[in-house]
Amino acid sequence: MSNPLAHKKLAVLGAGKMGGILLRAFLKQKLVSPGHVSATVKHAERAAALGKELHVRAGTDNRAAVRGADVVLLAVKPATMEDLLRQISAEIKPGTLVVSVAASVPTKMIEQHLAAKVAVVRAMPNTPCAISCGMTAVSGGVHSKAADLELAKAMFEAVGRVVALDEKHMDAVTGLSASGTAFVYIILESLAEGGVKAGLPRDIATLLAAQTMQGAARTVLETGDHPALLKDAVTTPAGCTIDGIMELEDGKVRVTLIKAVMKAAERAKELMFDS
């Protein structure tokens, strides 16, 4: 498959947590060469360290970073997005693709702050992109064409799976697959603690829990079967699994997880307005 970013210049504005994860992943997958990358962070010391580590041009000047870039990745906090767009708008020219991974920031808001009718794609990746096992949803703005969306999809397909959705679903994506990684870590930790309680060494319990979760998830992805069907296949009559499931239901694990996703999705709608 051809490299969608071959010979293109990439600017990553806000190469901190998610921006840094994506930049490192893109470089590791050779999606982009270090010589074609410019990145920004808040502090000069951090920029120097980043440039030395990744061999990219790194600094604190957002306007300079986007000058001449073919693809601009916006990875700043939602509350700082407006200020960033005011800084860079004069440098964003027609033909540039702007990809935002800022939670809660709609494409319409980004488009309104840019001087030209620039193609904008909103994306919501998650942290497993760092190991090329991420999940990303993308949606295009009013000026984006099919080719723009395909380029954005190809970028994130290099670090995991991608789905294209209507933008109205993006806050739900934030609550499920972006915040959901933290929920899964809590579940994994709890399963391991159960193993410790049952007498297993902690390292073995953690390995068993992690591999079990990975195996269960891959089974869903590769078979396409509904999780309920797969659960029923494990749950034999009068066996030990049904007793464990009864404890989960008694503890309202199912409804608690649903409420956690809903709460995170609701919070995603508010992030841009936080100071």
mmCIF file of C-alpha atoms in Angstrom:
data_model
loop_
_atom_site.group_PDB
_atom_site.id
_atom_site.type_symbol
_atom_site.label_atom_id
_atom_site.label_comp_id
_atom_site.label_asym_id
_atom_site.label_seq_id
_atom_site.Cartn_x
_atom_site.Cartn_y
_atom_site.Cartn_z
ATOM 1 C CA MET A 1 0.000 0.000 0.000
ATOM 2 C CA SER A 2 1.364 3.429 -0.939
ATOM 3 C CA ASN A 3 2.334 5.834 1.802
ATOM 4 C CA PRO A 4 -0.259 8.647 1.985
ATOM 5 C CA LEU A 5 2.213 11.039 3.603
ATOM 6 C CA ALA A 6 5.143 10.281 1.326
ATOM 7 C CA HIS A 7 6.915 13.538 0.456
ATOM 8 C CA LYS A 8 4.342 15.550 2.415
ATOM 9 C CA LYS A 9 5.289 17.968 5.170
ATOM 10 C CA LEU A 10 3.582 17.348 8.518
ATOM 11 C CA ALA A 11 3.194 19.877 11.318
ATOM 12 C CA VAL A 12 2.165 18.595 14.746
ATOM 13 C CA LEU A 13 0.974 21.410 16.968
ATOM 14 C CA GLY A 14 0.906 20.269 20.579
ATOM 15 C CA ALA A 15 3.254 17.279 20.591
ATOM 16 C CA GLY A 16 2.429 16.465 24.204
ATOM 17 C CA LYS A 17 0.375 13.446 25.250
ATOM 18 C CA MET A 18 -1.740 12.453 22.261
ATOM 19 C CA GLY A 19 0.210 14.558 19.790
ATOM 20 C CA GLY A 20 3.448 12.974 20.959
ATOM 21 C CA ILE A 21 1.972 9.481 20.838
ATOM 22 C CA LEU A 22 0.808 9.975 17.257
ATOM 23 C CA LEU A 23 4.026 11.622 16.104
ATOM 24 C CA ARG A 24 6.167 8.820 17.526
ATOM 25 C CA ALA A 25 3.851 6.217 16.006
ATOM 26 C CA PHE A 26 3.912 7.882 12.570
ATOM 27 C CA LEU A 27 7.707 8.002 12.665
ATOM 28 C CA LYS A 28 7.982 4.406 13.890
ATOM 29 C CA GLN A 29 5.736 3.210 11.065
ATOM 30 C CA LYS A 30 7.778 5.325 8.601
ATOM 31 C CA LEU A 31 4.608 7.096 7.557
ATOM 32 C CA VAL A 32 6.589 10.332 7.502
ATOM 33 C CA SER A 33 10.311 11.045 7.537
ATOM 34 C CA PRO A 34 11.790 13.145 10.380
ATOM 35 C CA GLY A 35 13.053 15.694 7.888
ATOM 36 C CA HIS A 36 9.481 16.457 6.797
ATOM 37 C CA VAL A 37 8.156 17.028 10.322
ATOM 38 C CA SER A 38 7.844 20.166 12.406
ATOM 39 C CA ALA A 39 6.396 19.993 15.924
ATOM 40 C CA THR A 40 5.581 22.434 18.677
ATOM 41 C CA VAL A 41 5.289 22.272 22.456
ATOM 42 C CA LYS A 42 4.843 24.978 25.084
ATOM 43 C CA HIS A 43 8.360 25.173 26.498
ATOM 44 C CA ALA A 44 11.678 25.642 24.710
ATOM 45 C CA GLU A 45 13.452 23.070 26.888
ATOM 46 C CA ARG A 46 10.884 20.442 26.010
ATOM 47 C CA ALA A 47 11.119 21.380 22.328
ATOM 48 C CA ALA A 48 14.890 20.918 22.371
ATOM 49 C CA ALA A 49 14.543 17.514 24.003
ATOM 50 C CA LEU A 50 11.856 16.435 21.531
ATOM 51 C CA GLY A 51 13.903 17.535 18.545
ATOM 52 C CA LYS A 52 16.947 15.655 19.812
ATOM 53 C CA GLU A 53 14.924 12.508 20.547
ATOM 54 C CA LEU A 54 12.982 12.300 17.294
ATOM 55 C CA HIS A 55 15.306 14.209 14.943
ATOM 56 C CA VAL A 56 12.493 16.541 13.894
ATOM 57 C CA ARG A 57 12.306 20.318 13.796
ATOM 58 C CA ALA A 58 10.739 21.233 17.124
ATOM 59 C CA GLY A 59 10.008 24.595 18.676
ATOM 60 C CA THR A 60 7.410 26.794 20.334
ATOM 61 C CA ASP A 61 6.371 28.928 17.338
ATOM 62 C CA ASN A 62 3.144 27.469 15.933
ATOM 63 C CA ARG A 63 3.018 29.884 13.011
ATOM 64 C CA ALA A 64 6.517 28.960 11.870
ATOM 65 C CA ALA A 65 5.763 25.261 12.244
ATOM 66 C CA VAL A 66 2.786 25.272 9.874
ATOM 67 C CA ARG A 67 4.454 27.412 7.219
ATOM 68 C CA GLY A 68 4.603 25.264 4.088
ATOM 69 C CA ALA A 69 3.016 22.215 5.748
ATOM 70 C CA ASP A 70 0.793 19.945 3.673
ATOM 71 C CA VAL A 71 -0.897 18.362 6.704
ATOM 72 C CA VAL A 72 -1.392 20.097 10.040
ATOM 73 C CA LEU A 73 -2.262 17.983 13.076
ATOM 74 C CA LEU A 74 -3.901 19.988 15.863
ATOM 75 C CA ALA A 75 -3.325 18.237 19.190
ATOM 76 C CA VAL A 76 -3.717 21.059 21.703
ATOM 77 C CA LYS A 77 -6.190 21.210 24.573
ATOM 78 C CA PRO A 78 -9.710 22.221 23.505
ATOM 79 C CA ALA A 79 -9.677 25.386 25.614
ATOM 80 C CA THR A 80 -6.604 26.700 23.769
ATOM 81 C CA MET A 81 -7.814 25.899 20.252
ATOM 82 C CA GLU A 82 -9.199 29.361 19.419
ATOM 83 C CA ASP A 83 -5.961 31.090 20.367
ATOM 84 C CA LEU A 84 -3.955 28.590 18.325
ATOM 85 C CA LEU A 85 -6.134 29.079 15.257
ATOM 86 C CA ARG A 86 -5.711 32.859 15.489
ATOM 87 C CA GLN A 87 -1.942 32.332 15.504
ATOM 88 C CA ILE A 88 -1.775 30.090 12.446
ATOM 89 C CA SER A 89 -4.697 31.167 10.249
ATOM 90 C CA ALA A 90 -2.608 33.415 7.997
ATOM 91 C CA GLU A 91 -0.224 30.546 7.230
ATOM 92 C CA ILE A 92 -2.861 27.925 6.357
ATOM 93 C CA LYS A 93 -3.307 27.944 2.590
ATOM 94 C CA PRO A 94 -5.831 26.198 0.295
ATOM 95 C CA GLY A 95 -4.776 22.619 -0.274
ATOM 96 C CA THR A 96 -3.624 22.149 3.304
ATOM 97 C CA LEU A 97 -5.339 19.389 5.266
ATOM 98 C CA VAL A 98 -6.030 20.236 8.905
ATOM 99 C CA VAL A 99 -6.653 17.264 11.179
ATOM 100 C CA SER A 100 -7.802 17.937 14.739
ATOM 101 C CA VAL A 101 -7.650 15.417 17.574
ATOM 102 C CA ALA A 102 -8.944 17.894 20.160
ATOM 103 C CA ALA A 103 -11.941 16.463 21.999
ATOM 104 C CA SER A 104 -15.208 18.411 21.731
ATOM 105 C CA VAL A 105 -13.961 20.922 19.121
ATOM 106 C CA PRO A 106 -16.279 20.803 16.070
ATOM 107 C CA THR A 107 -14.967 21.191 12.528
ATOM 108 C CA LYS A 108 -17.251 24.203 12.065
ATOM 109 C CA MET A 109 -15.438 26.110 14.797
ATOM 110 C CA ILE A 110 -12.035 25.387 13.231
ATOM 111 C CA GLU A 111 -13.248 26.350 9.754
ATOM 112 C CA GLN A 112 -14.610 29.663 11.015
ATOM 113 C CA HIS A 113 -11.204 30.667 12.364
ATOM 114 C CA LEU A 114 -9.199 29.843 9.251
ATOM 115 C CA ALA A 115 -8.693 32.474 6.569
ATOM 116 C CA ALA A 116 -9.116 30.100 3.652
ATOM 117 C CA LYS A 117 -11.637 27.389 2.865
ATOM 118 C CA VAL A 118 -9.356 24.707 4.173
ATOM 119 C CA ALA A 119 -10.262 21.009 4.435
ATOM 120 C CA VAL A 120 -10.734 20.049 8.099
ATOM 121 C CA VAL A 121 -11.069 16.526 9.459
ATOM 122 C CA ARG A 122 -11.917 15.822 13.072
ATOM 123 C CA ALA A 123 -10.410 12.680 14.554
ATOM 124 C CA MET A 124 -10.674 10.961 17.919
ATOM 125 C CA PRO A 125 -7.881 8.429 18.446
ATOM 126 C CA ASN A 126 -6.956 6.648 21.672
ATOM 127 C CA THR A 127 -3.667 5.974 23.418
ATOM 128 C CA PRO A 128 -3.112 2.392 22.120
ATOM 129 C CA CYS A 129 -2.111 4.124 18.873
ATOM 130 C CA ALA A 130 1.309 4.138 20.562
ATOM 131 C CA ILE A 131 1.591 0.382 19.900
ATOM 132 C CA SER A 132 -0.272 0.450 16.560
ATOM 133 C CA CYS A 133 -3.379 -0.976 18.211
ATOM 134 C CA GLY A 134 -5.412 2.211 18.344
ATOM 135 C CA MET A 135 -9.034 2.966 17.541
ATOM 136 C CA THR A 136 -9.818 6.200 15.735
ATOM 137 C CA ALA A 137 -13.020 7.739 14.424
ATOM 138 C CA VAL A 138 -12.860 10.461 11.777
ATOM 139 C CA SER A 139 -15.397 12.888 10.331
ATOM 140 C CA GLY A 140 -14.978 15.515 7.647
ATOM 141 C CA GLY A 141 -15.935 19.173 7.693
ATOM 142 C CA VAL A 142 -17.869 21.030 5.003
ATOM 143 C CA HIS A 143 -14.793 21.804 2.897
ATOM 144 C CA SER A 144 -13.255 18.342 3.081
ATOM 145 C CA LYS A 145 -13.498 16.087 0.066
ATOM 146 C CA ALA A 146 -13.423 12.317 -0.142
ATOM 147 C CA ALA A 147 -9.675 12.407 -0.810
ATOM 148 C CA ASP A 148 -9.083 14.436 2.362
ATOM 149 C CA LEU A 149 -11.012 11.958 4.475
ATOM 150 C CA GLU A 150 -9.162 9.058 2.866
ATOM 151 C CA LEU A 151 -5.806 10.674 3.645
ATOM 152 C CA ALA A 152 -6.811 11.190 7.279
ATOM 153 C CA LYS A 153 -8.055 7.601 7.492
ATOM 154 C CA ALA A 154 -4.808 6.305 6.024
ATOM 155 C CA MET A 155 -2.818 8.239 8.626
ATOM 156 C CA PHE A 156 -4.621 6.611 11.510
ATOM 157 C CA GLU A 157 -4.841 3.185 9.853
ATOM 158 C CA ALA A 158 -1.054 3.140 10.203
ATOM 159 C CA VAL A 159 -1.553 3.037 13.978
ATOM 160 C CA GLY A 160 -4.722 0.953 14.341
ATOM 161 C CA ARG A 161 -8.301 0.685 13.141
ATOM 162 C CA VAL A 162 -10.380 3.553 11.762
ATOM 163 C CA VAL A 163 -14.079 4.234 11.253
ATOM 164 C CA ALA A 164 -15.641 7.202 9.476
ATOM 165 C CA LEU A 165 -18.692 8.607 11.249
ATOM 166 C CA ASP A 166 -21.023 11.572 11.145
ATOM 167 C CA GLU A 167 -19.595 14.281 13.378
ATOM 168 C CA LYS A 168 -22.621 14.185 15.675
ATOM 169 C CA HIS A 169 -21.260 10.886 17.048
ATOM 170 C CA MET A 170 -17.793 12.155 17.977
ATOM 171 C CA ASP A 171 -18.540 12.945 21.633
ATOM 172 C CA ALA A 172 -19.871 9.414 22.054
ATOM 173 C CA VAL A 173 -16.656 8.098 20.506
ATOM 174 C CA THR A 174 -14.693 10.134 23.051
ATOM 175 C CA GLY A 175 -16.664 8.581 25.891
ATOM 176 C CA LEU A 176 -16.363 5.026 24.556
ATOM 177 C CA SER A 177 -13.024 4.393 22.839
ATOM 178 C CA ALA A 178 -10.928 7.336 24.032
ATOM 179 C CA SER A 179 -11.925 7.422 27.707
ATOM 180 C CA GLY A 180 -12.781 3.725 27.554
ATOM 181 C CA THR A 181 -9.134 2.673 27.689
ATOM 182 C CA ALA A 182 -8.991 3.925 31.278
ATOM 183 C CA PHE A 183 -12.146 1.993 32.126
ATOM 184 C CA VAL A 184 -10.607 -1.154 30.667
ATOM 185 C CA TYR A 185 -7.443 -0.708 32.721
ATOM 186 C CA ILE A 186 -9.576 -0.561 35.863
ATOM 187 C CA ILE A 187 -11.364 -3.756 34.834
ATOM 188 C CA LEU A 188 -8.039 -5.436 34.071
ATOM 189 C CA GLU A 189 -6.589 -4.347 37.402
ATOM 190 C CA SER A 190 -9.663 -5.629 39.217
ATOM 191 C CA LEU A 191 -9.503 -9.019 37.511
ATOM 192 C CA ALA A 192 -5.847 -9.301 38.483
ATOM 193 C CA GLU A 193 -6.684 -8.381 42.070
ATOM 194 C CA GLY A 194 -9.251 -11.167 42.015
ATOM 195 C CA GLY A 195 -6.530 -13.549 40.940
ATOM 196 C CA VAL A 196 -4.318 -12.350 43.799
ATOM 197 C CA LYS A 197 -7.205 -12.840 46.210
ATOM 198 C CA ALA A 198 -7.567 -16.387 44.888
ATOM 199 C CA GLY A 199 -3.887 -17.056 45.612
ATOM 200 C CA LEU A 200 -2.014 -16.211 42.405
ATOM 201 C CA PRO A 201 1.245 -14.222 42.364
ATOM 202 C CA ARG A 202 0.526 -10.648 41.248
ATOM 203 C CA ASP A 203 2.641 -10.755 38.084
ATOM 204 C CA ILE A 204 0.981 -13.984 36.956
ATOM 205 C CA ALA A 205 -2.475 -12.648 37.785
ATOM 206 C CA THR A 206 -1.817 -9.491 35.753
ATOM 207 C CA LEU A 207 -0.539 -11.516 32.790
ATOM 208 C CA LEU A 208 -3.566 -13.809 32.915
ATOM 209 C CA ALA A 209 -5.976 -10.870 33.118
ATOM 210 C CA ALA A 210 -4.311 -8.911 30.310
ATOM 211 C CA GLN A 211 -4.044 -11.839 27.910
ATOM 212 C CA THR A 212 -7.614 -12.893 28.708
ATOM 213 C CA MET A 213 -8.907 -9.415 27.877
ATOM 214 C CA GLN A 214 -6.846 -9.256 24.702
ATOM 215 C CA GLY A 215 -8.048 -12.696 23.623
ATOM 216 C CA ALA A 216 -11.681 -11.878 24.308
ATOM 217 C CA ALA A 217 -11.449 -8.601 22.373
ATOM 218 C CA ARG A 218 -9.718 -10.226 19.402
ATOM 219 C CA THR A 219 -12.357 -12.952 19.328
ATOM 220 C CA VAL A 220 -15.078 -10.311 18.968
ATOM 221 C CA LEU A 221 -13.149 -8.489 16.245
ATOM 222 C CA GLU A 222 -12.178 -11.556 14.246
ATOM 223 C CA THR A 223 -15.403 -13.562 14.483
ATOM 224 C CA GLY A 224 -17.848 -10.664 14.339
ATOM 225 C CA ASP A 225 -20.019 -12.499 16.857
ATOM 226 C CA HIS A 226 -22.050 -10.541 19.392
ATOM 227 C CA PRO A 227 -20.358 -10.471 22.814
ATOM 228 C CA ALA A 228 -23.473 -11.980 24.374
ATOM 229 C CA LEU A 229 -23.163 -15.074 22.180
ATOM 230 C CA LEU A 230 -19.506 -15.484 23.060
ATOM 231 C CA LYS A 231 -20.312 -15.065 26.737
ATOM 232 C CA ASP A 232 -22.990 -17.749 26.522
ATOM 233 C CA ALA A 233 -20.486 -20.146 24.922
ATOM 234 C CA VAL A 234 -18.281 -19.861 28.028
ATOM 235 C CA THR A 235 -21.161 -20.078 30.507
ATOM 236 C CA THR A 236 -21.942 -23.758 31.014
ATOM 237 C CA PRO A 237 -25.004 -24.854 33.048
ATOM 238 C CA ALA A 238 -24.355 -24.901 36.795
ATOM 239 C CA GLY A 239 -20.707 -24.030 36.167
ATOM 240 C CA CYS A 240 -18.372 -21.571 37.861
ATOM 241 C CA THR A 241 -18.723 -18.839 35.234
ATOM 242 C CA ILE A 242 -22.437 -18.277 35.893
ATOM 243 C CA ASP A 243 -21.705 -17.776 39.585
ATOM 244 C CA GLY A 244 -19.155 -15.120 38.672
ATOM 245 C CA ILE A 245 -21.611 -13.437 36.297
ATOM 246 C CA MET A 246 -24.210 -13.330 39.058
ATOM 247 C CA GLU A 247 -21.721 -11.406 41.218
ATOM 248 C CA LEU A 248 -21.098 -8.960 38.376
ATOM 249 C CA GLU A 249 -24.807 -8.391 37.890
ATOM 250 C CA ASP A 250 -25.325 -8.012 41.626
ATOM 251 C CA GLY A 251 -22.602 -5.347 41.642
ATOM 252 C CA LYS A 252 -24.287 -3.544 38.730
ATOM 253 C CA VAL A 253 -21.105 -3.673 36.654
ATOM 254 C CA ARG A 254 -23.039 -3.530 33.392
ATOM 255 C CA VAL A 255 -25.059 -0.403 34.195
ATOM 256 C CA THR A 256 -22.045 1.255 35.828
ATOM 257 C CA LEU A 257 -19.970 0.870 32.664
ATOM 258 C CA ILE A 258 -22.815 2.201 30.521
ATOM 259 C CA LYS A 259 -23.118 5.217 32.823
ATOM 260 C CA ALA A 260 -19.335 5.750 32.734
ATOM 261 C CA VAL A 261 -19.369 5.981 28.927
ATOM 262 C CA MET A 262 -22.367 8.318 28.991
ATOM 263 C CA LYS A 263 -20.773 10.554 31.628
ATOM 264 C CA ALA A 264 -17.523 10.797 29.676
ATOM 265 C CA ALA A 265 -19.429 11.574 26.473
ATOM 266 C CA GLU A 266 -21.399 14.320 28.205
ATOM 267 C CA ARG A 267 -18.195 15.797 29.603
ATOM 268 C CA ALA A 268 -16.648 15.800 26.124
ATOM 269 C CA LYS A 269 -19.263 18.331 25.009
ATOM 270 C CA GLU A 270 -18.060 20.784 27.666
ATOM 271 C CA LEU A 271 -14.271 20.652 27.273
ATOM 272 C CA MET A 272 -13.877 23.445 24.751
ATOM 273 C CA PHE A 273 -15.583 25.898 27.074
ATOM 274 C CA ASP A 274 -13.330 25.238 30.078
ATOM 275 C CA SER A 275 -10.816 27.921 30.831
#
